[in-house]
Coordinates of C-alpha atoms and ligand atoms in Angstrom, one line a residue:
M1 CA 215.9 -101.3 47.3
G2 CA 218.2 -100.8 45.0
K3 CA 218.7 -97.6 43.6
S4 CA 218.1 -99.0 39.6
N5 CA 215.5 -102.0 40.7
N6 CA 213.8 -99.4 43.0
P7 CA 209.9 -99.1 42.1
F8 CA 209.1 -96.4 44.3
L9 CA 211.6 -93.8 41.4
Y10 CA 208.8 -91.7 40.0
L11 CA 210.9 -90.6 37.0
P12 CA 208.6 -89.0 34.3
T13 CA 209.2 -91.2 31.5
T14 CA 209.1 -89.6 27.5
R15 CA 206.2 -91.3 25.1
M16 CA 205.8 -91.4 21.9
F17 CA 201.9 -90.2 20.9
P18 CA 201.5 -93.2 18.5
L19 CA 198.5 -92.5 15.5
I20 CA 196.7 -94.9 16.9
S21 CA 195.3 -93.1 19.6
L22 CA 193.5 -90.5 17.4
F23 CA 191.9 -93.2 15.9
L24 CA 190.7 -94.6 19.1
L25 CA 189.3 -91.1 20.1
F26 CA 187.2 -91.5 17.5
H27 CA 185.8 -95.1 17.2
V28 CA 184.0 -96.6 19.8
P29 CA 184.8 -100.4 20.3
A30 CA 180.9 -102.5 20.0
S31 CA 181.5 -103.6 23.3
W32 CA 181.1 -100.6 25.1
A33 CA 178.1 -98.9 22.8
A34 CA 176.0 -102.6 23.6
S35 CA 176.3 -101.3 27.1
D36 CA 176.0 -97.5 26.7
S37 CA 172.7 -98.2 28.0
A38 CA 173.2 -100.1 30.8
H39 CA 175.6 -97.8 31.9
N40 CA 173.3 -95.1 31.6
A41 CA 171.0 -96.6 33.5
F42 CA 173.9 -97.6 36.5
V43 CA 174.5 -93.7 36.6
Q44 CA 170.5 -93.0 37.0
C45 CA 170.6 -95.3 39.4
L46 CA 173.5 -94.1 41.4
S47 CA 171.4 -90.3 41.7
S48 CA 168.5 -92.1 42.3
Q49 CA 170.4 -93.8 45.7
I50 CA 172.4 -91.0 47.1
K51 CA 171.8 -88.2 49.1
Q52 CA 172.7 -85.0 47.8
P53 CA 172.0 -86.4 43.3
A54 CA 173.5 -83.0 42.4
Q55 CA 177.0 -84.2 43.9
I56 CA 176.8 -86.9 41.1
S57 CA 178.5 -85.1 39.2
K58 CA 181.3 -84.8 41.5
I59 CA 181.7 -88.5 41.4
V60 CA 181.0 -89.7 37.9
Y61 CA 183.6 -89.9 35.7
A62 CA 182.5 -90.7 32.2
Q63 CA 185.0 -91.0 29.2
N64 CA 183.7 -87.8 27.7
N65 CA 184.3 -85.9 30.5
P66 CA 187.2 -83.9 30.7
S67 CA 189.3 -84.8 33.8
Y68 CA 188.5 -88.7 33.2
S69 CA 192.1 -89.2 32.0
S70 CA 193.4 -87.0 34.8
V71 CA 191.8 -89.1 36.9
L72 CA 192.3 -92.3 35.5
R73 CA 195.6 -91.7 35.5
A74 CA 196.7 -90.6 38.5
Y75 CA 196.6 -94.1 40.7
I76 CA 198.3 -95.9 37.6
R77 CA 201.5 -97.1 39.3
N78 CA 202.2 -99.2 36.7
A79 CA 203.3 -98.0 33.7
R80 CA 202.2 -101.2 31.3
F81 CA 198.8 -100.1 32.0
N82 CA 199.1 -97.0 30.9
T83 CA 198.8 -97.3 27.0
T84 CA 196.5 -96.8 24.2
S85 CA 195.6 -100.0 24.2
T86 CA 195.2 -100.6 27.6
P87 CA 191.1 -101.4 28.2
K88 CA 189.6 -98.8 29.8
P89 CA 187.4 -98.1 32.0
V90 CA 183.4 -97.1 30.8
I91 CA 183.2 -95.2 33.8
I92 CA 185.3 -93.8 37.1
V93 CA 183.0 -93.7 40.2
T94 CA 185.3 -91.4 43.1
P95 CA 182.7 -92.3 46.5
T96 CA 183.2 -89.0 48.9
E97 CA 181.2 -90.9 51.5
E98 CA 180.8 -94.8 52.7
S99 CA 177.1 -94.1 51.1
H100 CA 178.4 -93.5 47.6
V101 CA 179.9 -97.0 47.5
Q102 CA 176.8 -98.8 48.8
G103 CA 175.4 -96.8 45.6
A104 CA 177.8 -98.2 43.5
V105 CA 177.8 -101.3 44.6
I106 CA 173.8 -101.7 44.5
C107 CA 173.6 -100.5 41.2
A108 CA 176.4 -102.5 39.5
K109 CA 174.9 -104.9 40.3
K110 CA 171.3 -104.2 39.1
N111 CA 172.6 -103.5 36.0
G112 CA 175.0 -106.2 35.3
I113 CA 177.9 -104.0 35.0
H114 CA 181.6 -104.9 36.0
L115 CA 183.8 -103.5 38.8
R116 CA 187.4 -102.7 39.4
I117 CA 187.9 -101.8 42.8
R118 CA 191.0 -99.3 43.8
S119 CA 192.3 -97.8 46.5
G120 CA 196.1 -96.7 46.1
G121 CA 196.6 -98.3 42.6
H122 CA 199.4 -100.8 43.2
D123 CA 198.2 -103.9 41.8
Y124 CA 201.3 -105.2 39.8
E125 CA 199.3 -106.4 37.3
G126 CA 196.5 -103.1 36.9
V127 CA 194.1 -105.5 38.4
S128 CA 192.3 -103.0 40.1
Y129 CA 192.1 -100.4 37.2
V130 CA 192.2 -102.7 34.3
S131 CA 189.7 -105.7 32.6
Q132 CA 188.6 -107.0 29.7
D133 CA 184.8 -107.0 30.6
P134 CA 183.5 -103.7 30.1
F135 CA 183.8 -102.0 33.6
V136 CA 183.5 -99.3 36.4
I137 CA 186.2 -98.1 38.5
L138 CA 185.8 -97.9 42.2
D139 CA 187.9 -95.1 43.2
M140 CA 188.7 -94.5 46.8
F141 CA 191.2 -92.1 46.6
N142 CA 188.7 -89.6 48.6
L143 CA 188.1 -91.5 51.4
R144 CA 191.4 -91.4 53.4
S145 CA 190.8 -90.2 56.7
V146 CA 193.3 -91.3 59.4
V147 CA 192.1 -91.3 62.9
V148 CA 194.5 -92.6 65.5
D149 CA 194.0 -93.0 69.2
A150 CA 197.4 -93.1 71.1
K151 CA 196.1 -94.1 74.2
E152 CA 194.3 -96.6 73.1
E153 CA 197.0 -97.6 70.6
T154 CA 195.2 -97.9 67.5
A155 CA 193.6 -96.1 64.4
W156 CA 190.9 -96.0 62.0
V157 CA 191.8 -96.0 58.7
Q158 CA 190.2 -95.7 55.5
V159 CA 191.7 -97.3 52.6
G160 CA 192.0 -94.5 50.5
A161 CA 194.7 -93.3 52.3
T162 CA 198.3 -94.2 51.3
L163 CA 201.0 -96.1 53.4
G164 CA 202.6 -92.8 54.1
E165 CA 199.7 -91.2 55.1
V166 CA 199.0 -93.5 58.0
Y167 CA 203.2 -93.8 59.2
Y168 CA 202.4 -89.7 59.2
N169 CA 199.3 -89.6 61.0
I170 CA 200.8 -92.0 63.5
W171 CA 203.7 -90.0 64.1
Q172 CA 202.2 -87.2 64.6
N173 CA 200.2 -88.4 67.5
S174 CA 202.8 -90.7 69.4
K175 CA 207.2 -90.4 68.5
L176 CA 206.4 -94.1 70.5
H177 CA 204.5 -95.7 68.1
G178 CA 204.7 -97.4 64.3
F179 CA 202.9 -99.7 61.8
P180 CA 204.2 -102.9 60.3
A181 CA 203.9 -102.0 57.1
G182 CA 205.3 -101.6 53.4
V183 CA 208.1 -99.6 52.7
C184 CA 206.7 -97.5 49.4
S185 CA 204.8 -94.6 51.2
T186 CA 202.5 -94.4 48.3
V187 CA 200.5 -98.0 48.5
G188 CA 197.4 -98.0 49.4
V189 CA 195.7 -99.1 52.2
G190 CA 192.9 -101.2 50.7
G191 CA 194.6 -103.6 48.8
H192 CA 197.4 -103.6 50.8
L193 CA 196.1 -104.6 54.4
S194 CA 193.1 -107.0 52.3
G195 CA 196.1 -108.7 50.6
A196 CA 198.3 -109.2 53.5
G197 CA 201.0 -106.9 53.4
Y198 CA 205.1 -106.6 55.2
G199 CA 207.2 -104.7 55.9
F200 CA 210.7 -104.0 58.2
M201 CA 209.1 -104.6 61.4
V202 CA 207.9 -108.1 60.0
R203 CA 209.9 -110.5 62.1
K204 CA 209.2 -108.7 64.8
Y205 CA 205.6 -107.9 64.6
G206 CA 203.9 -110.4 61.9
L207 CA 202.0 -109.2 58.5
T208 CA 200.3 -106.0 58.5
T209 CA 197.0 -107.9 58.2
D210 CA 198.2 -109.6 61.4
N211 CA 197.8 -106.5 62.7
V212 CA 194.4 -105.9 61.9
L213 CA 191.7 -105.5 64.1
D214 CA 188.4 -104.8 63.0
A215 CA 187.2 -103.9 59.3
K216 CA 184.1 -102.1 57.6
I217 CA 183.0 -103.3 54.4
V218 CA 180.4 -102.9 51.7
D219 CA 179.4 -106.2 50.8
V220 CA 177.5 -107.5 47.9
N221 CA 173.6 -105.9 48.4
G222 CA 175.2 -102.4 49.5
K223 CA 175.2 -103.3 53.7
I224 CA 177.8 -102.2 55.5
L225 CA 179.2 -104.8 57.8
D226 CA 181.9 -104.6 60.4
K227 CA 184.1 -107.0 62.6
T228 CA 180.7 -108.7 64.6
S229 CA 178.7 -108.0 61.2
M230 CA 180.1 -109.6 58.8
G231 CA 181.1 -112.9 61.2
E232 CA 184.1 -114.9 61.8
D233 CA 185.4 -116.1 58.3
L234 CA 184.3 -113.0 56.5
F235 CA 186.9 -111.3 58.5
W236 CA 189.2 -114.2 58.5
A237 CA 189.1 -113.5 54.3
I238 CA 190.0 -110.0 54.2
R239 CA 193.0 -110.0 55.8
G240 CA 195.0 -111.5 53.0
G241 CA 192.9 -113.2 51.0
G242 CA 192.3 -110.2 49.3
G243 CA 189.7 -107.9 49.7
A244 CA 187.9 -107.6 45.9
S245 CA 187.0 -111.2 46.1
F246 CA 184.2 -110.8 48.7
G247 CA 183.2 -107.0 48.9
V248 CA 184.5 -103.2 49.3
I249 CA 186.5 -102.3 52.1
L250 CA 185.6 -99.1 53.2
A251 CA 188.3 -98.8 56.6
F252 CA 190.7 -101.2 59.0
K253 CA 191.3 -100.7 62.8
I254 CA 194.9 -101.3 62.9
K255 CA 197.2 -102.0 66.1
L256 CA 199.8 -99.8 66.5
V257 CA 202.9 -101.1 67.7
P258 CA 205.7 -99.9 70.5
V259 CA 208.8 -98.4 68.3
P260 CA 211.9 -97.1 71.0
E261 CA 212.8 -93.2 70.7
K262 CA 215.9 -95.1 68.4
V263 CA 216.5 -97.6 66.3
T264 CA 219.4 -97.9 64.1
V265 CA 220.0 -98.7 60.0
F266 CA 222.8 -99.6 57.4
R267 CA 223.4 -100.1 54.3
A268 CA 226.0 -102.5 52.8
E269 CA 227.0 -103.5 49.9
R270 CA 229.4 -106.5 48.5
S271 CA 230.4 -107.3 44.8
L272 CA 231.5 -110.7 43.9
E273 CA 235.0 -109.6 43.8
E274 CA 234.4 -108.3 47.7
N275 CA 232.9 -111.9 48.8
A276 CA 229.3 -111.3 48.3
T277 CA 228.7 -114.7 47.8
D278 CA 230.3 -115.7 51.1
I279 CA 228.2 -112.5 52.5
V280 CA 224.9 -113.8 50.8
Y281 CA 225.1 -117.7 51.8
R282 CA 225.8 -116.9 55.6
W283 CA 223.1 -114.6 55.5
Q284 CA 221.1 -117.3 54.7
Q285 CA 221.9 -118.6 58.1
V286 CA 221.3 -115.5 60.2
A287 CA 218.7 -112.9 58.3
P288 CA 215.4 -115.7 59.8
T289 CA 217.1 -116.3 62.7
T290 CA 218.9 -113.6 64.4
D291 CA 217.2 -111.3 67.2
D292 CA 213.6 -110.2 66.0
N293 CA 214.5 -106.7 66.7
L294 CA 216.8 -106.8 63.4
F295 CA 215.6 -107.2 59.8
M296 CA 218.5 -107.4 57.0
R297 CA 216.7 -107.4 53.5
M298 CA 219.3 -108.4 50.7
L299 CA 219.1 -106.7 47.5
I300 CA 220.5 -108.7 44.2
Q301 CA 221.4 -107.0 41.2
P302 CA 223.8 -107.4 38.1
V303 CA 226.0 -104.3 37.4
T304 CA 228.9 -103.4 35.8
S305 CA 232.0 -104.0 37.8
K306 CA 234.1 -101.2 39.3
V307 CA 237.4 -103.4 39.6
K308 CA 236.9 -105.3 36.3
K309 CA 236.5 -103.0 33.7
G310 CA 234.0 -104.1 30.5
E311 CA 232.6 -106.7 32.9
K312 CA 229.8 -107.8 34.6
T313 CA 229.3 -108.3 38.5
I314 CA 226.9 -109.1 41.2
R315 CA 226.3 -106.4 44.1
A316 CA 224.4 -107.4 47.4
S317 CA 223.6 -105.1 49.1
I318 CA 222.1 -105.1 53.3
V319 CA 219.3 -102.9 53.9
A320 CA 218.4 -103.3 57.6
L321 CA 216.6 -101.9 60.2
F322 CA 217.4 -102.8 64.1
L323 CA 214.6 -101.6 66.6
G324 CA 217.8 -100.8 68.8
K325 CA 220.7 -98.7 69.8
A326 CA 223.6 -98.9 67.1
D327 CA 226.4 -100.7 70.4
D328 CA 223.6 -103.6 70.9
L329 CA 223.6 -103.8 66.9
I330 CA 227.5 -103.8 66.4
T331 CA 227.8 -105.9 69.1
L332 CA 225.0 -108.5 68.3
L333 CA 226.4 -108.8 64.7
S334 CA 229.9 -109.3 65.4
K335 CA 228.8 -112.3 67.4
E336 CA 226.3 -113.8 64.5
F337 CA 228.1 -112.4 60.8
P338 CA 231.6 -111.5 61.3
E339 CA 231.9 -111.6 57.7
L340 CA 230.1 -108.1 57.1
G341 CA 232.1 -106.7 59.4
L342 CA 229.9 -103.6 59.9
K343 CA 231.5 -101.1 62.7
K344 CA 229.6 -97.8 64.5
N345 CA 230.5 -95.5 61.1
D346 CA 228.6 -98.3 59.3
V347 CA 225.3 -97.8 60.5
M348 CA 222.9 -94.7 61.7
E349 CA 220.5 -94.3 64.6
M350 CA 217.4 -92.1 64.0
S351 CA 213.8 -91.9 64.8
W352 CA 211.2 -94.5 63.6
I353 CA 209.8 -92.3 61.2
E354 CA 213.1 -90.7 59.4
F355 CA 213.7 -94.5 59.4
V356 CA 210.2 -94.9 56.6
V357 CA 211.4 -91.4 55.0
W358 CA 215.1 -93.2 54.7
A359 CA 214.1 -96.6 53.6
G360 CA 211.8 -94.7 51.3
A361 CA 214.0 -92.3 49.2
G362 CA 216.8 -95.2 48.5
D363 CA 218.9 -92.8 48.4
G364 CA 220.5 -92.3 51.7
N365 CA 218.5 -89.3 52.4
V366 CA 216.8 -88.1 55.5
T367 CA 214.5 -85.2 54.4
S368 CA 211.4 -84.2 56.6
P369 CA 208.7 -86.4 57.2
K370 CA 206.0 -84.4 55.0
V371 CA 207.3 -86.3 52.0
L372 CA 205.5 -88.7 52.9
L373 CA 202.0 -86.9 52.1
D374 CA 203.3 -86.4 48.8
R375 CA 200.9 -89.1 46.2
H376 CA 202.8 -88.3 42.8
P377 CA 199.6 -88.9 41.3
D378 CA 200.2 -90.0 37.6
T379 CA 203.8 -91.7 37.9
A380 CA 204.9 -94.5 37.2
I381 CA 207.8 -96.8 35.4
F382 CA 207.0 -100.2 33.7
G383 CA 207.8 -103.2 35.9
K384 CA 207.1 -106.8 36.8
R385 CA 206.9 -108.7 40.0
K386 CA 207.3 -112.8 40.7
S387 CA 207.8 -113.9 43.5
D388 CA 209.0 -117.6 45.7
Y389 CA 209.7 -118.9 49.4
V390 CA 212.9 -120.7 50.0
Q391 CA 212.7 -123.2 52.7
K392 CA 217.1 -124.5 52.5
P393 CA 219.3 -122.7 52.3
I394 CA 221.1 -122.4 48.4
S395 CA 224.9 -124.1 48.6
K396 CA 227.3 -121.4 47.4
A397 CA 227.6 -123.4 44.5
G398 CA 223.5 -122.8 43.7
L399 CA 224.3 -119.2 44.7
E400 CA 227.5 -118.6 42.1
S401 CA 225.1 -120.7 39.4
I402 CA 222.5 -118.3 40.2
W403 CA 224.5 -115.5 39.4
K404 CA 225.9 -116.5 36.4
K405 CA 222.3 -117.1 35.0
M406 CA 221.4 -113.1 36.2
I407 CA 224.4 -111.8 34.8
E408 CA 223.7 -113.7 31.6
L409 CA 220.2 -111.7 31.6
G410 CA 221.1 -108.5 32.4
K411 CA 218.3 -106.8 34.7
V412 CA 216.6 -108.4 36.2
G413 CA 217.0 -108.6 40.4
L414 CA 215.9 -110.6 43.1
V415 CA 214.6 -109.5 46.9
F416 CA 215.4 -111.3 49.5
N417 CA 213.0 -110.9 52.3
P418 CA 213.9 -112.6 55.8
Y419 CA 211.2 -113.7 57.7
G420 CA 211.0 -116.4 61.3
G421 CA 210.4 -114.3 64.5
K422 CA 207.1 -113.7 64.7
M423 CA 206.3 -115.4 61.5
N424 CA 207.5 -118.5 63.1
Q425 CA 205.2 -118.4 65.7
V426 CA 201.7 -117.8 63.9
Q427 CA 199.3 -120.8 62.8
A428 CA 199.6 -121.2 58.6
S429 CA 195.7 -121.2 59.0
A430 CA 195.3 -118.1 61.7
L431 CA 194.9 -116.2 58.6
P432 CA 194.7 -116.8 54.4
F433 CA 198.6 -116.1 53.9
P434 CA 199.9 -119.2 54.9
H435 CA 203.4 -118.6 54.2
R436 CA 205.1 -118.8 57.9
A437 CA 207.3 -121.3 60.3
G438 CA 209.3 -123.1 57.3
N439 CA 210.6 -120.3 55.3
L440 CA 213.5 -118.6 56.2
F441 CA 212.6 -115.9 53.2
K442 CA 210.8 -115.1 50.3
I443 CA 212.4 -113.6 47.2
Q444 CA 210.9 -110.8 45.2
Y445 CA 211.9 -111.1 41.2
S446 CA 212.6 -107.3 40.5
I447 CA 212.9 -105.6 37.1
S448 CA 211.5 -102.2 36.5
W449 CA 212.3 -100.4 33.0
Q450 CA 211.8 -96.7 32.0
D451 CA 211.0 -96.5 28.2
A452 CA 208.4 -97.7 26.5
G453 CA 207.8 -100.2 23.9
I454 CA 206.9 -103.7 22.5
E455 CA 210.2 -105.3 22.4
A456 CA 211.8 -103.3 25.2
E457 CA 208.6 -104.9 27.4
K458 CA 208.8 -108.5 26.2
N459 CA 213.3 -108.3 27.0
F460 CA 212.4 -107.8 30.2
I461 CA 209.1 -109.9 31.2
T462 CA 211.0 -112.8 29.5
Q463 CA 214.1 -112.5 31.7
S464 CA 212.4 -112.4 34.9
R465 CA 210.0 -115.1 33.0
S466 CA 213.8 -117.3 32.6
L467 CA 215.1 -116.6 36.1
Y468 CA 211.9 -118.1 37.8
S469 CA 212.1 -121.2 35.7
Y470 CA 215.7 -121.3 36.7
M471 CA 215.3 -120.8 40.5
T472 CA 212.7 -124.1 40.6
P473 CA 215.2 -126.4 42.3
F474 CA 215.9 -123.4 45.1
V475 CA 212.3 -122.7 45.7
A476 CA 209.6 -124.2 47.9
K477 CA 207.8 -126.7 46.0
N478 CA 204.5 -128.8 46.2
P479 CA 203.5 -126.3 45.9
R480 CA 205.6 -123.3 44.8
S481 CA 204.0 -120.4 46.3
A482 CA 203.9 -116.9 45.9
Y483 CA 202.7 -114.0 47.5
L484 CA 199.0 -111.9 46.6
N485 CA 199.8 -108.7 46.8
Y486 CA 203.0 -109.3 44.2
R487 CA 200.6 -109.8 42.1
D488 CA 201.6 -112.6 38.7
L489 CA 199.4 -113.1 36.5
D490 CA 201.8 -115.4 34.6
I491 CA 200.7 -118.1 38.0
G492 CA 197.2 -118.8 36.2
I493 CA 194.6 -116.8 35.9
N494 CA 191.0 -117.4 35.5
H495 CA 189.9 -116.6 31.8
H496 CA 187.6 -114.1 30.9
G497 CA 184.3 -113.8 32.8
K498 CA 185.4 -117.4 33.7
N499 CA 184.1 -118.5 37.4
S500 CA 186.3 -121.7 36.9
Y501 CA 187.0 -123.3 40.5
A502 CA 189.7 -125.8 38.9
E503 CA 191.3 -122.6 37.1
G504 CA 191.3 -120.6 40.4
K505 CA 192.9 -124.0 42.3
V506 CA 195.8 -123.4 40.8
Y507 CA 196.8 -119.8 41.7
G508 CA 194.8 -120.4 44.2
T509 CA 196.9 -123.1 46.3
M510 CA 200.0 -121.1 44.8
Y511 CA 198.6 -118.2 47.4
F512 CA 197.2 -119.7 50.4
H513 CA 197.6 -123.5 50.4
E514 CA 194.9 -125.5 52.2
N515 CA 193.4 -122.3 52.8
F516 CA 192.0 -122.1 49.2
D517 CA 189.7 -124.5 49.9
R518 CA 188.0 -121.9 52.8
L519 CA 188.7 -118.6 51.3
V520 CA 186.1 -120.9 48.6
K521 CA 183.8 -121.9 51.0
I522 CA 183.7 -118.0 51.9
K523 CA 183.3 -116.7 48.5
T524 CA 180.5 -118.9 48.0
K525 CA 178.2 -118.0 51.1
V526 CA 179.0 -113.8 50.8
D527 CA 179.0 -113.5 47.0
P528 CA 177.5 -116.5 45.0
D529 CA 176.9 -115.0 41.7
N530 CA 180.6 -113.9 41.6
F531 CA 179.3 -110.1 41.0
F532 CA 182.8 -109.3 43.1
R533 CA 186.0 -110.8 40.7
N534 CA 189.0 -110.3 38.6
E535 CA 191.2 -112.6 36.6
Q536 CA 192.8 -114.1 40.4
S537 CA 189.7 -113.3 42.3
I538 CA 188.2 -116.7 44.4
P539 CA 185.7 -118.9 42.9
T540 CA 182.3 -120.0 43.9
L541 CA 181.9 -123.8 44.3
P542 CA 179.9 -124.6 41.3
H543 CA 176.6 -124.8 41.9
N544 CA 175.0 -128.1 42.1
Ligands
LIG1 C1 206.4 -99.4 44.5 C2 205.5 -100.5 45.7 C3 206.2 -101.0 46.7 C4 205.5 -101.9 47.3 N1 206.0 -102.2 48.5 C5 205.9 -103.7 49.3 C6 206.1 -104.0 50.5 O1 206.6 -103.4 51.4 N2 205.4 -104.6 51.1 C7 204.1 -105.7 50.9 O2 203.6 -106.5 51.6 N3 203.6 -105.1 49.4 C8 204.7 -103.9 48.9 N4 203.7 -104.2 47.6 C9 202.9 -105.0 47.0 C10 201.0 -103.9 47.7 O3 201.3 -104.2 49.1 C11 200.0 -104.4 46.8 O4 200.4 -104.2 45.0 C12 199.2 -104.1 47.5 O5 198.1 -104.9 46.9 C13 198.3 -102.5 47.1 O6 197.6 -102.0 47.1 P1 196.7 -100.8 46.6 O7 195.5 -100.6 47.4 O8 197.7 -99.8 46.4 O9 196.4 -101.5 45.0 P2 194.9 -101.2 44.5 O10 196.1 -101.3 43.3 O11 194.3 -100.6 44.7 O12 195.0 -102.9 44.9 C14 195.5 -103.9 44.4 C15 194.6 -105.3 44.9 O13 193.2 -105.2 45.9 C16 191.8 -104.7 45.2 N5 191.3 -103.9 46.4 C17 192.1 -102.5 46.8 N6 190.8 -101.6 47.4 C18 190.0 -102.5 47.6 C19 188.9 -101.9 48.8 N7 188.4 -100.7 49.4 N8 188.6 -103.3 49.0 C20 188.3 -104.6 48.0 N9 189.4 -104.4 47.4 C21 190.4 -103.8 47.3 C22 192.0 -103.9 44.6 O14 190.7 -104.4 43.7 C23 193.2 -105.1 43.3 O15 192.9 -106.7 43.4 C24 204.6 -102.5 46.3 C25 203.8 -101.8 45.1 C26 204.6 -101.6 44.9 C27 204.2 -101.0 43.6
LIG2 C1 237.4 -112.0 51.1 O1 237.4 -113.2 51.4 C2 239.0 -113.5 51.9 C3 239.7 -114.8 52.2 O2 238.0 -115.3 53.5 C4 239.6 -112.5 52.4 O3 240.9 -112.8 52.9 C5 239.1 -111.5 51.6 O4 239.7 -110.3 52.6 C6 237.8 -111.1 51.7 N1 237.5 -109.7 51.1 C7 236.7 -108.6 51.4 C8 236.2 -107.7 50.2 O5 236.3 -108.9 51.9
LIG3 C1 219.5 -85.5 49.1 O1 218.4 -84.5 48.7 C2 218.9 -83.8 48.2 C3 217.8 -82.5 48.4 O2 216.5 -82.8 47.9 C4 219.3 -83.9 47.3 O3 219.8 -82.7 45.9 C5 220.6 -84.7 46.6 O4 220.6 -84.8 45.2 C6 220.0 -85.4 47.8 N1 220.9 -86.7 47.9 C7 221.2 -87.9 47.1 C8 222.5 -88.8 47.8 O5 220.3 -88.3 46.5
LIG4 C1 200.5 -92.4 30.6 O1 200.8 -91.9 29.9 C2 200.9 -90.5 29.6 C3 201.4 -90.3 28.1 O2 200.5 -90.6 26.9 C4 202.5 -89.6 30.7 O3 202.2 -88.1 30.2 C5 201.9 -89.8 31.7 O4 202.9 -89.5 32.6 C6 201.7 -91.9 32.1 N1 201.4 -91.7 33.5 C7 201.5 -92.9 34.0 C8 201.1 -92.8 35.5 O5 202.6 -93.9 33.3

């Protein structure tokens, strides 16, 4: 993650408190008032469903509860959805037991209440906690146990656990195991694993969800199912098709992967004056084909030139993990990537858990693994992400034209994540995630900012859309492809309360290619009335 584009920088933002919020305090929109009785009935139903009705006050937060705002904000991870005009849930339910989740599903369905499910809240479009329909948030953060079985090399992880908590618990049980998931330690298990997930070991061990062995889910009837009772289809769907279309996932059983005692990491930066174009061009050949033990992420950003005063340049930074020794990495790269000129001094050996801390911090600091347990509640900056896949290397002239566009736009950056390795060995239909062999790398369009304001937001979102549009000739088409966990509502939505197959097919094909239709069939079978839905959920087949 590049420093200024690092979505993990939790800097406090100074925000104005506009007059309009005072107005909102005293004015309840009609849609909420109209559904008031349904929500009262929901809460009554929930207290009759749970074993200890006295607990209800500890797990239900209505808007007049003094803790409502802090509970809502705790896992808002994008400040774009922390404004006075952002639609707010009527009630937040924070289950502390699995039976509370069952009760919430049963009672919401019975009373026609719309549910949003939030685990870690990192959805880039806030889909887990924002809805245009009156809604309840089922907030899973209390369900976060991580139980590691080092001998069996597995763990059961509840959805409210963060990736940092998963890594930390694995490390406490074994120094020779890890898990191939995302870099940012506050990402939640619930969304990450059900939406695919990947990290710096994707070339060696595949997607996060390729390493899921079992799951527990509450279905639309409030029943708890595991891998056997849910059946092959549903178990396939929730490993990459997005959990929120199918039920509430409670926990996943994951397979731990071996990591060496010492891994090697490095960070290398080149500006245009230092032949960045040659480096990026060459990277496209090497990064997706080299030894599976090596993952080299590439970050590309417009920055102020250090050489030519007052001018803009492009900075290309490689952040890499090698599952092996420094000497072996130097030998490998001097053969395959001599242009980089990497020397022993440029790399560091450390334990895998230290790498996790190092990569997350983004500042070159290796602090105690304990930092992985920090949840950083109620801190976010503003951001927008989009994604693409590249199947043919971009020419030097192509790269130069992209740099020019990026410098002209000013802030939006690109992150290239190489594929190959294990990703080439898994069939495109093995799981809902279809972007396997044939893809050299994925692009993330990344822009983050710190100041509130409609103008800033418009400018930055426009920048990211312009670059996306400019990239059209260089990226996969038929279909142009996207990664579900980089949620992007620009690529299509199912409009307000609708359940349109035609609308769903637009984004569904980009996220899932041919797997979309299988997801639709499974959805139709397990949730025929489309209770579990959001702007980009899987639609049901039209009733005949
Ligand atoms: C700072 C940052 C860094 C990231 N880094 C990576 C990375 O390295 N690799 C990567 O692959 N992705 C990365 N992502 C994307 C991340 O994987 C997705 O945003 C993921 O969906 C987040 O999961 P969550 O539980 O935190 O999010 P949430 O916002 O809680 O949920 C996301 C979606 O999943 C649904 N959902 C959540 N929990 C459940 C559940 N229990 N049952 C059913 N549905 C559920 C929600 O309703 C929503 O639709 C990053 C995101 C951020 C903000
Ligand atoms: C850039 O490339 C040129 C020509 O190949 C080479 O002479 C020069 O040393 C390189 N500069 C850097 C900083 O690597
Ligand atoms: C490393 O961490 C220390 C202590 O948290 C901090 O003071 C320092 O600024 C950090 N270094 C960098 C390069 O950010
Ligand atoms: C949300 O906004 C409030 C101010 O209105 C601020 O105190 C809080 O830190 C913000 N939280 C997030 C997650 O952006």
